[in-house]
XYZ file of C-alpha atoms in Angstrom:
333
model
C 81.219 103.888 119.552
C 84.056 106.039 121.052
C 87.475 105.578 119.259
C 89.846 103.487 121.418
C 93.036 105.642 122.663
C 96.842 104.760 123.031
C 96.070 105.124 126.468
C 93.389 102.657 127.011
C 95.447 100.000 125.157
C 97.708 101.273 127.752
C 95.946 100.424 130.493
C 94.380 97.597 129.228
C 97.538 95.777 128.863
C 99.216 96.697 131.934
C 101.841 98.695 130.501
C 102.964 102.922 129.957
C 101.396 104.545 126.996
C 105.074 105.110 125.726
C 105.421 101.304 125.771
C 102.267 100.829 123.543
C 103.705 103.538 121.168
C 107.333 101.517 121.088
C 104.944 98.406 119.928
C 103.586 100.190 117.257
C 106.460 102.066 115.875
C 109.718 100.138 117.302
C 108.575 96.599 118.201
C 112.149 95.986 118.057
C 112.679 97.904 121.045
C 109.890 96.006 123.009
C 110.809 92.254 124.951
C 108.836 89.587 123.126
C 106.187 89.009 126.169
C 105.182 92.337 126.539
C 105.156 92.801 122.867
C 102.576 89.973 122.452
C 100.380 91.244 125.622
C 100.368 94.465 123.717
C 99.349 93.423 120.560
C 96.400 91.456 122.048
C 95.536 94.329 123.765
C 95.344 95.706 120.569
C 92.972 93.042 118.828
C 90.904 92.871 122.038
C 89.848 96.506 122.240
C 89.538 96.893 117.995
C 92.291 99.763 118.291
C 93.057 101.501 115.010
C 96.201 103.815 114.600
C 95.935 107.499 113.378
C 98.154 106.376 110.438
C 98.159 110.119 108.671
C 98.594 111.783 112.371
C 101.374 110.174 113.548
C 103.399 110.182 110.472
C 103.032 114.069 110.166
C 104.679 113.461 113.917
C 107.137 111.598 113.408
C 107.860 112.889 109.492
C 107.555 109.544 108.092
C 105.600 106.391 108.026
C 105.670 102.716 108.870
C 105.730 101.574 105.100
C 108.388 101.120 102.916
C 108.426 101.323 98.676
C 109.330 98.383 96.658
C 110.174 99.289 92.561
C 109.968 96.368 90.601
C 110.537 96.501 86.699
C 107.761 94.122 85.959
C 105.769 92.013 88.899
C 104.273 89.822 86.070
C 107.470 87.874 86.188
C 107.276 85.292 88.824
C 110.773 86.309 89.796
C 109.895 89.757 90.928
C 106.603 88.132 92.636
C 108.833 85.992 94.818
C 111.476 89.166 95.558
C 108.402 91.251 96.942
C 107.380 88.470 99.024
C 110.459 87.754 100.736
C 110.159 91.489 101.163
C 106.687 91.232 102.570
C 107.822 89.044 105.171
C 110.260 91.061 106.938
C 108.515 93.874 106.636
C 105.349 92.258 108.164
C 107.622 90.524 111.103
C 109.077 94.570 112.278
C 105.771 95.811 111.795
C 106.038 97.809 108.342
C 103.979 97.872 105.694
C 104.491 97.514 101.937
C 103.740 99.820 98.697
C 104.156 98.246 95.521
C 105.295 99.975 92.573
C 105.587 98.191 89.067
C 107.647 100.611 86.502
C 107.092 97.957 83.445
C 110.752 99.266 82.401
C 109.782 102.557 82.015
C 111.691 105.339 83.532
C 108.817 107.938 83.131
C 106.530 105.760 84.870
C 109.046 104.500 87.828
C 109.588 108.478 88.404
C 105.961 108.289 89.082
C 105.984 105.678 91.453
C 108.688 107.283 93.397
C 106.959 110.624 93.510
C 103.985 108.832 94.934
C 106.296 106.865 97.812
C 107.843 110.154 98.555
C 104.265 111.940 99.190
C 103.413 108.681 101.628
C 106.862 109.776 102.998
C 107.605 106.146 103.374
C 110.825 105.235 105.323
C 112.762 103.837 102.389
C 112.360 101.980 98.937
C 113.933 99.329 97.496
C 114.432 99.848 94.137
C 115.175 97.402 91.034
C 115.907 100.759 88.919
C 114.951 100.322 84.893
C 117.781 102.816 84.240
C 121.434 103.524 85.266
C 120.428 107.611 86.300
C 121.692 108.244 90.497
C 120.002 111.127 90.445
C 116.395 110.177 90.570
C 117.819 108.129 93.861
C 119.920 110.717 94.934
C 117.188 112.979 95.234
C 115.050 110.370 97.681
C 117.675 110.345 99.819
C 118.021 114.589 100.131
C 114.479 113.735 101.281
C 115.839 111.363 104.071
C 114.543 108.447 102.327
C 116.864 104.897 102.662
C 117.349 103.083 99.292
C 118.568 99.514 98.740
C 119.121 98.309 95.351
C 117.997 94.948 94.598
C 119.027 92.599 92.038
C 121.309 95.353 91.039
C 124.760 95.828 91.931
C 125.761 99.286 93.520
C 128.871 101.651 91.949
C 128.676 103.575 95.322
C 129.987 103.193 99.486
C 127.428 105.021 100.524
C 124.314 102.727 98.968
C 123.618 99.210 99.807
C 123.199 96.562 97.018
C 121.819 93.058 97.036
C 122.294 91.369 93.650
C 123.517 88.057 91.577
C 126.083 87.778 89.450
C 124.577 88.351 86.089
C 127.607 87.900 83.676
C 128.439 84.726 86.037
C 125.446 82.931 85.439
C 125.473 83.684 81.746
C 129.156 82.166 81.425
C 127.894 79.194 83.166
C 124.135 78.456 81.018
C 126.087 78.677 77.804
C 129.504 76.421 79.058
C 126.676 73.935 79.664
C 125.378 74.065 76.506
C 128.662 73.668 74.742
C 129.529 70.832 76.942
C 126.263 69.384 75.484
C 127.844 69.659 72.430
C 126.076 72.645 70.754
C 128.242 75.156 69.002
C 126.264 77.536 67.433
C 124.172 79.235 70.221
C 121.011 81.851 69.850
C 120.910 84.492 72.958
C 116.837 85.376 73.654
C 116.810 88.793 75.240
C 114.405 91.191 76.365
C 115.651 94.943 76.285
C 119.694 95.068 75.874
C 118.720 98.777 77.542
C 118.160 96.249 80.929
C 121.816 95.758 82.826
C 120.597 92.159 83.438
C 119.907 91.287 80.067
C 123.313 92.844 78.623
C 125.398 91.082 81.344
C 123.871 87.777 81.024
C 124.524 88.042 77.109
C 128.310 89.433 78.067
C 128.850 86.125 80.003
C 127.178 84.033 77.106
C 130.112 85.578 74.659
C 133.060 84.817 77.552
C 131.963 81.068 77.345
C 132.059 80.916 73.400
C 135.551 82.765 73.389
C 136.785 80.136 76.459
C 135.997 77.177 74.385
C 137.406 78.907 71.243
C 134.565 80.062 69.507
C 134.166 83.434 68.270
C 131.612 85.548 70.791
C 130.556 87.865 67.248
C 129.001 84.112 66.521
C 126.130 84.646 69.277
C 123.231 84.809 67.994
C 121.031 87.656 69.409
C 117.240 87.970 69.479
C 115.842 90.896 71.293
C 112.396 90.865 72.338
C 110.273 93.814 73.426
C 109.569 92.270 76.759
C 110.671 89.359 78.817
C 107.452 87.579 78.300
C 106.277 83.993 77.035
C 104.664 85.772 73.817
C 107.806 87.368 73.133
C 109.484 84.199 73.414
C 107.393 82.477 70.998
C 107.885 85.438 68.405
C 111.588 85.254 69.032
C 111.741 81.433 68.455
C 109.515 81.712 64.961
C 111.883 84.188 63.847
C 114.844 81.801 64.644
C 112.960 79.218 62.726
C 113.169 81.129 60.057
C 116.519 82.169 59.735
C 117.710 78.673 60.018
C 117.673 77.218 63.670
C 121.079 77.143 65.878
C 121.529 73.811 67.802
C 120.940 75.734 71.254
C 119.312 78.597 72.753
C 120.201 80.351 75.777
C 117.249 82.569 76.854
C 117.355 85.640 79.240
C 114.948 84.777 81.741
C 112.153 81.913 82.166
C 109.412 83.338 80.756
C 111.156 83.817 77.411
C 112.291 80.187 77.179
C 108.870 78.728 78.116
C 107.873 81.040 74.878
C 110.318 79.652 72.979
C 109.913 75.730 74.361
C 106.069 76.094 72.941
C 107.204 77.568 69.863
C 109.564 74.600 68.922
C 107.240 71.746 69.802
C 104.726 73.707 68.137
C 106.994 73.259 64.792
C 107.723 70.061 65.307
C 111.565 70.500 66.633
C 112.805 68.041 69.253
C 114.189 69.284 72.617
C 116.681 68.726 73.535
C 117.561 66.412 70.115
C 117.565 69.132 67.603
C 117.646 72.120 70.134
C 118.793 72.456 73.531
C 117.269 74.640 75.579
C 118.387 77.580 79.202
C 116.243 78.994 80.654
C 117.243 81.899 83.826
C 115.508 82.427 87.500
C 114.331 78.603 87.855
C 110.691 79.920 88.388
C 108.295 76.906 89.529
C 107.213 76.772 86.139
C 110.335 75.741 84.559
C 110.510 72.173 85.832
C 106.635 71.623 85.470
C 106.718 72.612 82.010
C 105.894 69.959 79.013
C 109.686 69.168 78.718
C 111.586 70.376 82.734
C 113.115 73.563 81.703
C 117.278 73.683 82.537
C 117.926 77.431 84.009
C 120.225 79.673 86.491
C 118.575 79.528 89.667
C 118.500 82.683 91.583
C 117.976 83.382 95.135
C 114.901 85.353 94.280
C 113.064 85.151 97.807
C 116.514 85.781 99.740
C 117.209 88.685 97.779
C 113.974 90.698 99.163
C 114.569 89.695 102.732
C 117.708 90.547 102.941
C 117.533 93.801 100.629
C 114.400 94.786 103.098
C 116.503 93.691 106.694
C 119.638 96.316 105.016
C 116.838 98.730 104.290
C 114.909 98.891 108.027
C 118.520 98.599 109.572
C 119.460 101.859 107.880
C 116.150 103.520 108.358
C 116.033 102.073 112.359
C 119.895 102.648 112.970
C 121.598 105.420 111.387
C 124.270 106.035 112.918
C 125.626 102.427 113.459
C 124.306 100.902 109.837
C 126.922 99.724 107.457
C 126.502 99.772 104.142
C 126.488 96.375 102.092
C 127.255 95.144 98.665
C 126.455 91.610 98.740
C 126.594 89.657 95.745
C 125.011 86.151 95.110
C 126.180 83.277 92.217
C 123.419 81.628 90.284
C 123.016 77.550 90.440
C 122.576 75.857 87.460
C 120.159 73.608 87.670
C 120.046 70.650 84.785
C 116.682 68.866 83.422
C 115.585 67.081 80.296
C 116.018 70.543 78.044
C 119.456 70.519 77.960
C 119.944 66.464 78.454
């Protein structure tokens, strides 16, 4: 069967060849009707895009990088599909990286987006080094941080506020009454993890309690095992009468652990989760945590990215900064 053309979607459709190749590289560009008489055009004659030929053309691609640090977390999962989504609606396609917090291996990844010469990445970087970004954009490649704040003009951002939402999980364990508190971590080398336990310490020195007093736990990963290790170990050591944990996963760990052992929550321990995954208010006691905007942060991370990529020279950067919610259930009641 011969290989349908640009031009026979072309004429097919009623429309210039020029018009079809505006559909399939700036639908933007393209009023809605003809867009959709296009794209049936499309489906009707089976056409397939040269995908390797025109991006040698044009010197890039219709796909776009996404970094995560670990896309086991359902927090991540939920980023990439808000990212999905507007990439899918202006007609760009997604490659998924997963660095597991490893600088060596997130290198990788972005060695491999540059070779696929994709338009831009978005990038929740496992490290504080520029460079490794500066040197995607020498390449002319767009990248948005996400859930990580810029330090730059020239680089747009999309994050929460980290040392916020830790100030806030701990002031509402204190006004439950707790005063000696245990901070569940994964990696203090993560910024997220370092600023959530910087705003646990503001909220013990606020209500006159000395930060030094935190408790810290650090865990290998962020993951419900890790949790579970971290709360045996507290057991241990004598438990504290709350624990604030660093993100979901980690408190579900710990939740297990306790009930496991026979401790009451929240009567002997209260318990914080962070990113109000689904799975925190379905668990065996509803899990209290700092809500996120998790599936807002990759839309609008991915609409600064295709803006930049798509307009140039009238894009303005962004550094846009979300609060956390706290949302209360039986763990911390």
């Amino acid at each position: 069967m011969a290989l349908v053309s640009i031009k026979d979607v072309a004429a097919h459709a009623g429309v210039s060849p020029g018009t079809v190749s505006n559909v399939l590289n700036r639908p933007g560009k393209v009023a809605p009707a003809t867009r959709e008489r296009v794209e049936a055009a499309i489906s009707e004659l089976g056409f397939v895009r040269h995908g390797s030929a025109s991006t040698l053309r044009a010197g890039h691609s219709r796909t776009i990088g996404l970094s995560v640090i670990d896309i086991g977390n359902p927090f991540f999962t939920e980023v990439a599909a808000g990212v999905e989504d507007v990439a899918s609606e202006l007609g760009y396609a997604v490659i998924l990286g997963n660095s597991a917090g490893s600088q060596d291996k997130e290198d990788r990844n972005l060695r491999v987006l540059a070779e696929h010469r994709v338009r831009g990445v978005l990038i929740t970087p496992s490290g504080e080094d520029p460079g490794r970004l500066d040197r995607l954009r020498e390449r002319g490649i767009s990248v948005v941080l996400v859930d990580h704040p810029a330090h730059r003009p020239d680089q747009c951002a999309v994050a929460v506020d980290d040392v916020a939402g830790g100030r806030a999980a701990v002031t509402h364990l204190l006004a439950k009454g707790a005063r000696s508190v245990a901070y569940v971590t994964g990696p203090l080398t993560i910024r997220q993890c370092v600023e959530r336990r910087e705003g646990a310490k503001g909220a013990m020195r606020a209500a006159g309690l000395d930060p030094d007093d935190l408790k810290v736990a650090e865990a290998a990963t962020m993951t419900a095992r890790a949790g579970e290790k971290a709360a045996a170990d507290l057991i241990a050591g004598g438990l504290p009468e709350a624990v604030f944990c660093a993100n979901d996963l980690l408190a579900l760990g710990v939740l297990r652990a306790l009930l496991r052992a026979g401790v009451r929550v929240p009567e002997d321990v209260a318990l914080m989760g962070y990113d109000d995954i689904d799975f925190a208010a379905a668990s065996t006691v509803s899990l209290s945590s700092m809500r996120q905007p998790t599936y807002q942060l990759g839309r609008i991370a991915t609409e600064l990215l295709l803006d930049e990529c798509d307009n140039p020279d009238t894009h303005a950067h962004q550094h846009i900064m979300f609060q956390p919610e706290l949302i209360a259930r039986e763990s911390t009641q």
